[in-house]
Short mmCIF file of C-alpha atoms and ligand atoms in Angstrom, two decimals:
data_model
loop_
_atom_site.label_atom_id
_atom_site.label_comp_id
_atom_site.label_asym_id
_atom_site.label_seq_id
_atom_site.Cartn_x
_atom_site.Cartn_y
_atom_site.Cartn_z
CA UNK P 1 -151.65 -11.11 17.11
CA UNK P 2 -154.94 -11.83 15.08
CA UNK P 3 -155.70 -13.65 11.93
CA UNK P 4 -156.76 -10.80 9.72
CA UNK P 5 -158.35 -12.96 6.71
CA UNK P 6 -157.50 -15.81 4.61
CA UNK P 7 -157.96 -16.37 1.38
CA UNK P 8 -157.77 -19.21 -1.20
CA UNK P 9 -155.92 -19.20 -4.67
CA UNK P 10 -157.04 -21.09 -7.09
CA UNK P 11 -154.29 -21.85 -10.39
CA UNK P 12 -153.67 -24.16 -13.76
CA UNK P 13 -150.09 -22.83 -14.60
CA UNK P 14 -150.37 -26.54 -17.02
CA UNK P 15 -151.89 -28.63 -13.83
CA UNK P 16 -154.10 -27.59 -11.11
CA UNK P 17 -152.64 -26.01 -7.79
CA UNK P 18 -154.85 -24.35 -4.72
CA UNK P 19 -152.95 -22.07 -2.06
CA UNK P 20 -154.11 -21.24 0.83
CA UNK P 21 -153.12 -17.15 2.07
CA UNK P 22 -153.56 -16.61 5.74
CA UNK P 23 -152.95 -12.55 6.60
CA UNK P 24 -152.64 -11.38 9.69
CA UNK P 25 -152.51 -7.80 12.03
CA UNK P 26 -149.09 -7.51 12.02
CA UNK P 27 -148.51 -7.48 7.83
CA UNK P 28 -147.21 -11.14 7.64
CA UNK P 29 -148.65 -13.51 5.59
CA UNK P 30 -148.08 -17.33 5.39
CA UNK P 31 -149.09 -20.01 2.45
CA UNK P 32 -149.91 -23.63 2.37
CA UNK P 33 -150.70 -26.41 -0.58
CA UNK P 34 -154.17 -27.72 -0.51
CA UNK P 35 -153.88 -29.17 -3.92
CA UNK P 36 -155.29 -32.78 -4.19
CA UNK P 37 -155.24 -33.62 -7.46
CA UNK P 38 -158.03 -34.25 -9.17
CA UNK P 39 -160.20 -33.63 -6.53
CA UNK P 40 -159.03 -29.98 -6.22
CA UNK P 41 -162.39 -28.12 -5.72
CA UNK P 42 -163.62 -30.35 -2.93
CA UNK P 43 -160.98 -28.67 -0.63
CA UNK P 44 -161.64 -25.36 -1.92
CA UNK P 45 -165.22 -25.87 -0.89
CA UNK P 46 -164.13 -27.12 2.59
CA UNK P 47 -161.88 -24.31 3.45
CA UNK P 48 -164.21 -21.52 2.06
CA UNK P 49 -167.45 -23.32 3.89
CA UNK P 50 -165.75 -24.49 7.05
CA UNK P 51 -162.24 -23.54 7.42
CA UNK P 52 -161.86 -19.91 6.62
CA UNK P 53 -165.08 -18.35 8.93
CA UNK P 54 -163.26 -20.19 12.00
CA UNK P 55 -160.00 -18.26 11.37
CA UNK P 56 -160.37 -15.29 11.29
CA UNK P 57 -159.27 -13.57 14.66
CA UNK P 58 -157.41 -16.32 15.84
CA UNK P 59 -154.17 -16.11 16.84
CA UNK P 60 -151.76 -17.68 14.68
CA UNK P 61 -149.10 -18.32 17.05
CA UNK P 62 -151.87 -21.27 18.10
CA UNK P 63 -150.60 -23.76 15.68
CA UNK P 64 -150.73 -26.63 17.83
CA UNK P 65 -154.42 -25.65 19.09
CA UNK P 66 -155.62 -25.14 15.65
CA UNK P 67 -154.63 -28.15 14.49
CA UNK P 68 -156.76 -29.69 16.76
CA UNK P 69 -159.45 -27.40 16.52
CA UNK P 70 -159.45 -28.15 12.77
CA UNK P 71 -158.51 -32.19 13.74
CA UNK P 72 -161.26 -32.72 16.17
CA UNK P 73 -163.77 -30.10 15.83
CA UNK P 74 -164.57 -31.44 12.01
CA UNK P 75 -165.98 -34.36 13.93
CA UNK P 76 -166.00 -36.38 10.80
CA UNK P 77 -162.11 -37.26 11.44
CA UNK P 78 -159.37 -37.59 8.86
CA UNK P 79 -159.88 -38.67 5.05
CA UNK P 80 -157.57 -36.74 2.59
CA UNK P 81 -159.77 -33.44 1.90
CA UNK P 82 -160.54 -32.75 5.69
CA UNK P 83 -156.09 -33.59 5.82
CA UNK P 84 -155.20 -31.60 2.78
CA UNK P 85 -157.16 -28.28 4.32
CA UNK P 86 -155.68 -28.43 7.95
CA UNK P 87 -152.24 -29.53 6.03
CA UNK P 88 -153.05 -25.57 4.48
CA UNK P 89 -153.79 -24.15 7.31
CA UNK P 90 -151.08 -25.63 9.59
CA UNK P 91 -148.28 -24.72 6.88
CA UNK P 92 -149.10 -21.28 6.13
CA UNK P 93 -149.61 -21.02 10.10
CA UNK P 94 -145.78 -22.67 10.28
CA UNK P 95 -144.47 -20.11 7.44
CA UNK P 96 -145.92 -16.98 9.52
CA UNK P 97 -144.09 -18.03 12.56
CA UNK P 98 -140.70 -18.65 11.26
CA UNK P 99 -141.01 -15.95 9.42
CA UNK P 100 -142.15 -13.56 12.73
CA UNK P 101 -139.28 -15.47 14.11
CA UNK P 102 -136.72 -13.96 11.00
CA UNK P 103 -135.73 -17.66 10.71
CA UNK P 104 -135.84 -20.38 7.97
CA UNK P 105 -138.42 -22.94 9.17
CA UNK P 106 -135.77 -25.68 9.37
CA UNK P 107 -134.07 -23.67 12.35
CA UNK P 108 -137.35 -23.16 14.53
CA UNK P 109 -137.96 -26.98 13.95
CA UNK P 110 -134.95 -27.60 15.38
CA UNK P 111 -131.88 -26.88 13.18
CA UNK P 112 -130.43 -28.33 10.24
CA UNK P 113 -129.51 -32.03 10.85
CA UNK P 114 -127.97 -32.46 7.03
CA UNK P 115 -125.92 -30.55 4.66
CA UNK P 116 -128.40 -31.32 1.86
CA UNK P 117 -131.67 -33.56 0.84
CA UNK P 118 -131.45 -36.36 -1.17
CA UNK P 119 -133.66 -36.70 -3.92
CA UNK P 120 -134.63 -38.86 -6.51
CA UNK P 121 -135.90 -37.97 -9.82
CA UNK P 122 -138.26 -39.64 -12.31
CA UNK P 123 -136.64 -41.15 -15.43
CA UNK P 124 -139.01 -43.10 -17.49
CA UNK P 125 -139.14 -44.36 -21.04
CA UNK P 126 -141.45 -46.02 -23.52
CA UNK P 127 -139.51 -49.33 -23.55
CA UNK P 128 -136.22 -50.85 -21.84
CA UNK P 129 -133.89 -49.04 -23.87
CA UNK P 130 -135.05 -45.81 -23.40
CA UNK P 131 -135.51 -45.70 -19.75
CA UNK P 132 -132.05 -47.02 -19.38
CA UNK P 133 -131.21 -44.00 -21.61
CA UNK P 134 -133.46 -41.90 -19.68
CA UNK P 135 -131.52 -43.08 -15.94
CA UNK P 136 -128.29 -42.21 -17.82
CA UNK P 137 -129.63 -38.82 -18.53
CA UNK P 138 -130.19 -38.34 -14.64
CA UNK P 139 -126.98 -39.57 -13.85
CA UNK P 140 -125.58 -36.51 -15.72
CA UNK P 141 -127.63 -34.32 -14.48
CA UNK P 142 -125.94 -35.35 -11.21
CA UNK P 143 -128.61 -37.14 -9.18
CA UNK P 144 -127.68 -40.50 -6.98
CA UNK P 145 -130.81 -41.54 -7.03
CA UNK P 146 -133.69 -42.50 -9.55
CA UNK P 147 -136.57 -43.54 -9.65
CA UNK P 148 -137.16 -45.63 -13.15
CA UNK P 149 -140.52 -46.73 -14.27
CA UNK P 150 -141.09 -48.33 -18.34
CA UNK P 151 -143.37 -49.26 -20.82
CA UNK P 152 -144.16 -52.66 -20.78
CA UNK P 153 -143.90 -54.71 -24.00
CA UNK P 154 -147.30 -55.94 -25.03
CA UNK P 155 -149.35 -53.73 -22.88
CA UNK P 156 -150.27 -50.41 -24.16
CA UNK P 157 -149.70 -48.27 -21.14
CA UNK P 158 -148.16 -48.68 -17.68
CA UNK P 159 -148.18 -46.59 -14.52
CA UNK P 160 -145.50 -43.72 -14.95
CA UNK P 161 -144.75 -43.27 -18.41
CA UNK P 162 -145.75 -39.87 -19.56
CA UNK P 163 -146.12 -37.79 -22.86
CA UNK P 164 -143.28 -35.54 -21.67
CA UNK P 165 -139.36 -37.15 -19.76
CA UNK P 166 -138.43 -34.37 -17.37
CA UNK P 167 -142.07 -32.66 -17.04
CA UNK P 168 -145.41 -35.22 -17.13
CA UNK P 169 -148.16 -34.81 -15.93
CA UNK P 170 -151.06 -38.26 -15.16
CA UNK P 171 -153.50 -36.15 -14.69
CA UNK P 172 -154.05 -35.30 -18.45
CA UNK P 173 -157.84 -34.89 -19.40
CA UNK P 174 -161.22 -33.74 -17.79
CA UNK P 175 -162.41 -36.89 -17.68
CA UNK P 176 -160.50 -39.92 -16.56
CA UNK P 177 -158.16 -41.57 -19.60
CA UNK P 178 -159.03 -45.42 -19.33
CA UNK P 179 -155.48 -47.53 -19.24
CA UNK P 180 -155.43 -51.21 -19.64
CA UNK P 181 -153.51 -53.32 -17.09
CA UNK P 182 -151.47 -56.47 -17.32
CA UNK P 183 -150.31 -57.82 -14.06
CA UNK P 184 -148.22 -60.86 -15.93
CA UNK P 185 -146.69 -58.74 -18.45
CA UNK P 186 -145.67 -56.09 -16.21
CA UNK P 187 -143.81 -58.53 -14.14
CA UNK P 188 -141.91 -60.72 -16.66
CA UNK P 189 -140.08 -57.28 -17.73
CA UNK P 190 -139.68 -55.51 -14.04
CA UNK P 191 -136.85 -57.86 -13.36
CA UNK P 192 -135.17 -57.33 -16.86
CA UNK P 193 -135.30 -53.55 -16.96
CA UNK P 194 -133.06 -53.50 -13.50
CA UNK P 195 -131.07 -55.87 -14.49
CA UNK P 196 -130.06 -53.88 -17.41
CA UNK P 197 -129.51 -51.07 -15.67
CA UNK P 198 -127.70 -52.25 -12.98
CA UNK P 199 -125.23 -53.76 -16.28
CA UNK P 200 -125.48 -50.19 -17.62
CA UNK P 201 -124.32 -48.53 -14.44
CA UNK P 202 -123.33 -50.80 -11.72
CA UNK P 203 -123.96 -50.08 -8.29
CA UNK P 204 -123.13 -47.06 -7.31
CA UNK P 205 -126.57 -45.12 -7.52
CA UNK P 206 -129.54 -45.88 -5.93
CA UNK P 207 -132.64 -47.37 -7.99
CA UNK P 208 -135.80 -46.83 -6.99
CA UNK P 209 -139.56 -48.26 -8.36
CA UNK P 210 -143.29 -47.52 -7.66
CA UNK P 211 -145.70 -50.15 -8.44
CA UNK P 212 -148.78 -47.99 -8.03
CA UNK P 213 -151.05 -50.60 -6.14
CA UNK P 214 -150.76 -52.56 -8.70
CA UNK P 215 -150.07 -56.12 -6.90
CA UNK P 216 -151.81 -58.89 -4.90
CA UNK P 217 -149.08 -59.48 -1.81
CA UNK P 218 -148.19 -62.29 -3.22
CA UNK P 219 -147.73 -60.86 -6.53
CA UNK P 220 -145.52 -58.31 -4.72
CA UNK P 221 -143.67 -60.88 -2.21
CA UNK P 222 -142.30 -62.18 -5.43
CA UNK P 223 -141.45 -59.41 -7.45
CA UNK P 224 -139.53 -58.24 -4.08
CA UNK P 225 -137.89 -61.36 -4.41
CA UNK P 226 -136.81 -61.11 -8.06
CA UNK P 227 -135.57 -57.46 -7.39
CA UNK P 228 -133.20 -58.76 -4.98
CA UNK P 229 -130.16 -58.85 -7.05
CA UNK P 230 -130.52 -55.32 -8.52
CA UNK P 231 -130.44 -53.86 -4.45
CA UNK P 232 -133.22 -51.11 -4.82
CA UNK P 233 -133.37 -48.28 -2.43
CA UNK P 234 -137.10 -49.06 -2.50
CA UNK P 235 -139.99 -50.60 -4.18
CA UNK P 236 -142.93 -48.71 -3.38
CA UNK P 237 -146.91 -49.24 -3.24
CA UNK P 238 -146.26 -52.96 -3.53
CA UNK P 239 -149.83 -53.93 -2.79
CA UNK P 240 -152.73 -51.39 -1.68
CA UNK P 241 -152.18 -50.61 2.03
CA UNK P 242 -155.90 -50.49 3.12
CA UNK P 243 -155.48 -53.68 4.80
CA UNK P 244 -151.77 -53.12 6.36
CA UNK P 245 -151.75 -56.33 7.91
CA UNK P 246 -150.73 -57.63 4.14
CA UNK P 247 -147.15 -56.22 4.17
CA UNK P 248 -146.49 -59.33 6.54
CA UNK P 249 -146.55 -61.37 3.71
CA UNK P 250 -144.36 -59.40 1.66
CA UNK P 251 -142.14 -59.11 4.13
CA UNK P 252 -141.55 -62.75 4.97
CA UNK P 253 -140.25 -63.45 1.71
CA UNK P 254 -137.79 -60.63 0.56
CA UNK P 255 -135.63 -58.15 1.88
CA UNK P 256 -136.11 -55.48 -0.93
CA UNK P 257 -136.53 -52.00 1.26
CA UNK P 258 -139.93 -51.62 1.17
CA UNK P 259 -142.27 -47.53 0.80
CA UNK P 260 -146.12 -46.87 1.59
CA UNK P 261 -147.58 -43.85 2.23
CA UNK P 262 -148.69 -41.25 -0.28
CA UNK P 263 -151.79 -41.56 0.16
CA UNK P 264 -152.33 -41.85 4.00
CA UNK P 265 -153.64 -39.10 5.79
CA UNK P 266 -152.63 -39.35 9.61
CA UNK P 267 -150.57 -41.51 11.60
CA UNK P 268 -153.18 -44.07 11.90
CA UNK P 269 -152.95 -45.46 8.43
CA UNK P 270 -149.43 -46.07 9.27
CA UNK P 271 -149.17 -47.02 13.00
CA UNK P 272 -149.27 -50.72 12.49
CA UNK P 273 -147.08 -50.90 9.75
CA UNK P 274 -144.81 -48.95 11.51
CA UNK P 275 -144.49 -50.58 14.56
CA UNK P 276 -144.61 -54.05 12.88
CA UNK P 277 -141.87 -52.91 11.21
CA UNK P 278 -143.31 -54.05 7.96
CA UNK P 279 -141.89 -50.83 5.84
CA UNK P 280 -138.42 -49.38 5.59
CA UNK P 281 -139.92 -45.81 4.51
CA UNK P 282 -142.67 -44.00 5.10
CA UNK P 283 -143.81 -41.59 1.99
CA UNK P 284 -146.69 -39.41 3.97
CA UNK P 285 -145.88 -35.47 3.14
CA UNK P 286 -147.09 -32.34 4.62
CA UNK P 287 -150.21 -31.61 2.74
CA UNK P 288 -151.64 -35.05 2.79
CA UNK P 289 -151.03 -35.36 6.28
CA UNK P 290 -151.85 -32.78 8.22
CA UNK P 291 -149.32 -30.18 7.46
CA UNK P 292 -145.83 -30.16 9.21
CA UNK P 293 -147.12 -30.47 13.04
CA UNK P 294 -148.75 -33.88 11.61
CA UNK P 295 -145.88 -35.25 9.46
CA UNK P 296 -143.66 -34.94 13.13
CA UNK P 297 -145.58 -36.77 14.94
CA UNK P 298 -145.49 -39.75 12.05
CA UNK P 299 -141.63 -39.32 11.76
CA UNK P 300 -141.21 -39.54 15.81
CA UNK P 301 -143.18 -42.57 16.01
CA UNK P 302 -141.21 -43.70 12.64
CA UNK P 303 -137.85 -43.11 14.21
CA UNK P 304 -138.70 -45.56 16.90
CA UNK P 305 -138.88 -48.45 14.88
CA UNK P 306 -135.73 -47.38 12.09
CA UNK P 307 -138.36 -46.53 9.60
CA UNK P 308 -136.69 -43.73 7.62
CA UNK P 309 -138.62 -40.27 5.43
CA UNK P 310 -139.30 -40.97 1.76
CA UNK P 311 -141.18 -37.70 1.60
CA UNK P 312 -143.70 -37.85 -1.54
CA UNK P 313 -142.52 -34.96 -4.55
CA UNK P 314 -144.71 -35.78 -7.60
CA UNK P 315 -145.64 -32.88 -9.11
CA UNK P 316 -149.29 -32.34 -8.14
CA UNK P 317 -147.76 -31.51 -4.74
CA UNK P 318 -146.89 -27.49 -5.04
CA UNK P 319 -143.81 -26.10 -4.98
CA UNK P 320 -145.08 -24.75 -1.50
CA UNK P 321 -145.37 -28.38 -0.24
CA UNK P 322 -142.17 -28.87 -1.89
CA UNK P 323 -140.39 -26.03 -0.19
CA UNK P 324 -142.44 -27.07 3.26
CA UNK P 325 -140.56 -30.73 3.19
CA UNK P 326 -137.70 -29.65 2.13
CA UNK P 327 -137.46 -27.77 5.72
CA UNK P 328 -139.26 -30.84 7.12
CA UNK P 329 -136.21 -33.04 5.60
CA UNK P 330 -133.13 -31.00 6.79
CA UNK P 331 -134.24 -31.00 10.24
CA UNK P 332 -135.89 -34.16 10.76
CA UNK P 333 -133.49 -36.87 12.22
CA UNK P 334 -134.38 -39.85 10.61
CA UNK P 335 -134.28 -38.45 6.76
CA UNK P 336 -134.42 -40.99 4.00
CA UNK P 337 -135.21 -39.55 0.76
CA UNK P 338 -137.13 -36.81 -0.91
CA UNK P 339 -138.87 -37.42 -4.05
CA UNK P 340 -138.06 -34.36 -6.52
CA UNK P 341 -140.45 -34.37 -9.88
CA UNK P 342 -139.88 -30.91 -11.00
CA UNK P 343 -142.34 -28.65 -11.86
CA UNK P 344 -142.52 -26.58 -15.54
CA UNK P 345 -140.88 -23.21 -15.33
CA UNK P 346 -144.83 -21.96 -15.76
CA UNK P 347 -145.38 -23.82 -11.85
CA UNK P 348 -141.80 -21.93 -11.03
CA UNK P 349 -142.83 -18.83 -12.02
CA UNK P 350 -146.17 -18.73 -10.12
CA UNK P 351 -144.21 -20.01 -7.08
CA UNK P 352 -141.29 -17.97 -6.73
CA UNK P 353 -139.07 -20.12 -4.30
CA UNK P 354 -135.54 -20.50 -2.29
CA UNK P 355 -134.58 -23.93 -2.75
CA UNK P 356 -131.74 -24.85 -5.41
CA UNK P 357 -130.86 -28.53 -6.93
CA UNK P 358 -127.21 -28.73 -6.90
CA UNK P 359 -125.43 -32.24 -7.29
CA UNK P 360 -128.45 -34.57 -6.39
CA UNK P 361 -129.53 -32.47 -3.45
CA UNK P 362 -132.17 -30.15 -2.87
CA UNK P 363 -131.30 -27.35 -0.37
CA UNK P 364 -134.49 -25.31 1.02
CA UNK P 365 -132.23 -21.73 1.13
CA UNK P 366 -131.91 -18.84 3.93
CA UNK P 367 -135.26 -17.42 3.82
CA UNK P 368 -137.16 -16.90 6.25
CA UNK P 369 -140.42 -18.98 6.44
CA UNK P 370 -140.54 -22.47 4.31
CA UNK P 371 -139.34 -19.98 0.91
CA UNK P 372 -142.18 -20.43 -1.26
CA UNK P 373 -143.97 -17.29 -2.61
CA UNK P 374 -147.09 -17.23 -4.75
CA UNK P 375 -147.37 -14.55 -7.41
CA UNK P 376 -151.36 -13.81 -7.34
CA UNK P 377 -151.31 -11.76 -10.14
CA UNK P 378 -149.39 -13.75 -12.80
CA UNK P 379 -151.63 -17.31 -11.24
CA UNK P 380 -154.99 -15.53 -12.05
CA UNK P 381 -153.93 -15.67 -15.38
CA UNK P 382 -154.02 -19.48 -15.60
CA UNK P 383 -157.41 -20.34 -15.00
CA UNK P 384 -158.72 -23.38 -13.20
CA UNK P 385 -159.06 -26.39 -15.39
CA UNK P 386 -160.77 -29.89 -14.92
CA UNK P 387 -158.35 -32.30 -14.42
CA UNK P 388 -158.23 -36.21 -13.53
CA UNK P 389 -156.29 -38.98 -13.13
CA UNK P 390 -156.41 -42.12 -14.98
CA UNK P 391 -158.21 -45.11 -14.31
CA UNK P 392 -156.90 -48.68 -15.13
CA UNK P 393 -158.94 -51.64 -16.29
CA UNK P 394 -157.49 -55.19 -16.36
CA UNK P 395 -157.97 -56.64 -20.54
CA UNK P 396 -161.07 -58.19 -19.59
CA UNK P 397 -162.77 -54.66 -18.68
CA UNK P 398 -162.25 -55.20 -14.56
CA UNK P 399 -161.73 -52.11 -13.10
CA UNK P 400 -158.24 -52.40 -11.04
CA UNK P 401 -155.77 -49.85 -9.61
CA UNK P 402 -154.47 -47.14 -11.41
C1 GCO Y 501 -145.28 -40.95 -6.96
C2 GCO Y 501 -146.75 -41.04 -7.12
C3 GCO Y 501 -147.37 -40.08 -8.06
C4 GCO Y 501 -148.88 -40.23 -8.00
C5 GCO Y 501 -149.51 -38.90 -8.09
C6 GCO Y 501 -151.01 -38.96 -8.08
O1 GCO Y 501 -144.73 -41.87 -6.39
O2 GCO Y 501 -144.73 -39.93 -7.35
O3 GCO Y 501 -147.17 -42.37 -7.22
O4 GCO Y 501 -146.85 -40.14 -9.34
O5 GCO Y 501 -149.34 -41.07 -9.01
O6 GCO Y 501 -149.04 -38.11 -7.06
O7 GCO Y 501 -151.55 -37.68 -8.05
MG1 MG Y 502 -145.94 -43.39 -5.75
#
């Protein structure tokens, strides 16, 4: 069996997506999600230069060997363009095989190990009331768990808060939108807002938050601290997790579950925190890290140590990363949580898929292959558009972490 071609698709059905398309001798074709957002051409570049020309007339049933190939024969090792194209590669590779195999990718990976995947969704408002409103709203709609993430009184934006409640989108102009920043401010409310909600719905759903980077570890120890009361499911990003060493320090003063990962590439960003045992969940997903044969290897070493999946779902991960994890999640053994941000019926459309939300879970259907299509000739009309994240500037013009 040979690699026939591959191909890459690029798409703006409202935000920026790029697929790769590997074909092969015997008439199947797999996908994968290379999108990194805001950086999306850089890994276009890097498949078409260097990715693509080593393909073709492989065989794909070599997943494990061209992983490496693409791993340790870039030379210039990980970083999260060189990740996000062998993340492509590895999942269309995956996709190809389970579907050769006439099996849903969850069943070659081992079989299901859960009825259903948890997810949380994204409620966020402009102030206190209207997130609590907002978490209400995704109670009805039947979801356990929720992320919730405000506007902060006195500060003109904050991380999370979009134009749009069900669909937003952060990365919103060509250029990067310049947001001010207000560590105090942000946490004299934190506290408050999950207070109220916990008064507004008790206990019995799980509350989640995402504080972007934002903090100093000490900053973070004590929010941790003050969150105590209102039992979160997670606080995530505390502090920047370049140095990983600094989650000691959170961790020595609270015992709010603690996330990382988004952003990491390969298992060495996480190793030490992991086997410190200074997170409870570990966010990595299958195209920033390497695509699924990757994201095993960090959930083995993660199971070890009773550090659970928080799977990362915003929505500049595609619905074919989405479908991927969802696979991922119902096999893997030591599930936590899958983020679910959902994508406009425009992304739907271009991304014909098998997974269903039913009653807080995501299920990743019967299909053969992870169940994520890509309809090439309704996503060449939706043109590539540049597209950035903010920035974020503390009030006295420092430039901090968005
Ligand atoms: C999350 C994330 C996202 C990121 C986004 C950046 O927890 O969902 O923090 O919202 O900001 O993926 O592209
Ligand atoms: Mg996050």
């Amino acid at each position: 069996m040979k690699i026939t071609a591959a191909k890459v698709i690029v798409t703006c059905p409202g935000r920026n997506f790029v697929t790769l398309k590997i074909e092969t001798d015997q008439g199947v074709c797999g996908i994968g999600d290379a999108t990194l957002n805001g950086r999306e051409l850089a890994v276009v570049a890097y498949l078409e230069a260097h990715v693509i020309p080593t393909l073709i007339g492989r065989d794909p049933r070599q997943i494990e060997d061209i992983w490496q190939f693409g791993y340790r024969g870039a030379y210039w090792r990980r970083g999260p363009v060189t990740l996000s194209a062998i993340a492509a590669v590895d999942t269309a590779l995956w996709d190809i095989k389970a579907k050769m195999a006439g099996m849903p990718l969850y069943d070659l990976l081992g079989g299901r190990s859960r009825d259903g995947v948890m997810v949380y969704g994204h409620a966020n408002g402009a102030d206190l009331a209207e997130t609590v409103d907002e978490v209400g709203r995704y109670i009805d709609l039947g979801y356990k768990a929720i992320r919730a993430q405000s506007g902060i009184p006195g500060l003109r934006d904050a991380y999370g808060v979009g134009r749009g409640k069900l669909f937003y989108e952060p990365a919103d102009a060509g250029l990067p939108t310049e947001t001010i920043w207000d560590t105090r401010k942000y946490l004299n409310f934190t506290p408050k807002l999950f207070e109220a909600l916990r008064a507004a719905y008790g206990f019995d759903h799980h509350l989640l938050h995402d504080a972007h980077h934002r903090l100093t570890p000490i900053e973070a120890a004590g929010l941790g601290k003050a969150l105590e009361p209102f039992q979160l499911f997670w606080l995530e990003d505390a502090t920047p997790a370049e140095n990983q060493e600094a989650f000691k320090l959170i961790r020595a003063h609270t015992t709010t579950p603690l996330a990382v990962g988004e952003v990491f590439n390969t298992i060495w960003d996480c190793k030490d925190l992991i086997q410190n045992q200074l997170i409870d969940y570990i966010r990595c997903t299958v195209v920033r890290a390497g695509g699924v044969t990757h994201l095993r290897r960090i959930a083995d070493l993660a199971a070890l140590y009773q550090v659970r999946t928080g799977c990362h779902g915003a929505t500049d991960l595609s619905p074919v990363t989405m479908g991927a994890a969802l696979h991922f999640d119902t096999w893997v053994p030591n599930f936590g949580i899958q983020e679910y941000m959902r994508h406009t019926p425009e992304t739907d459309a271009v991304f014909p898929h098998a997974y269903t939300f039913a009653d807080g879970y995501l299920h990743p259907g019967e299909a053969a292959g992870h169940g994520v299509d890509i309809d090439e000739a309704l996503a060449a009309k939706y043109p590539y558009r540049p597209a950035q994240l903010p920035v974020a500037r503390l009030e006295d013009g420092t430039m901090w972490n968005w």
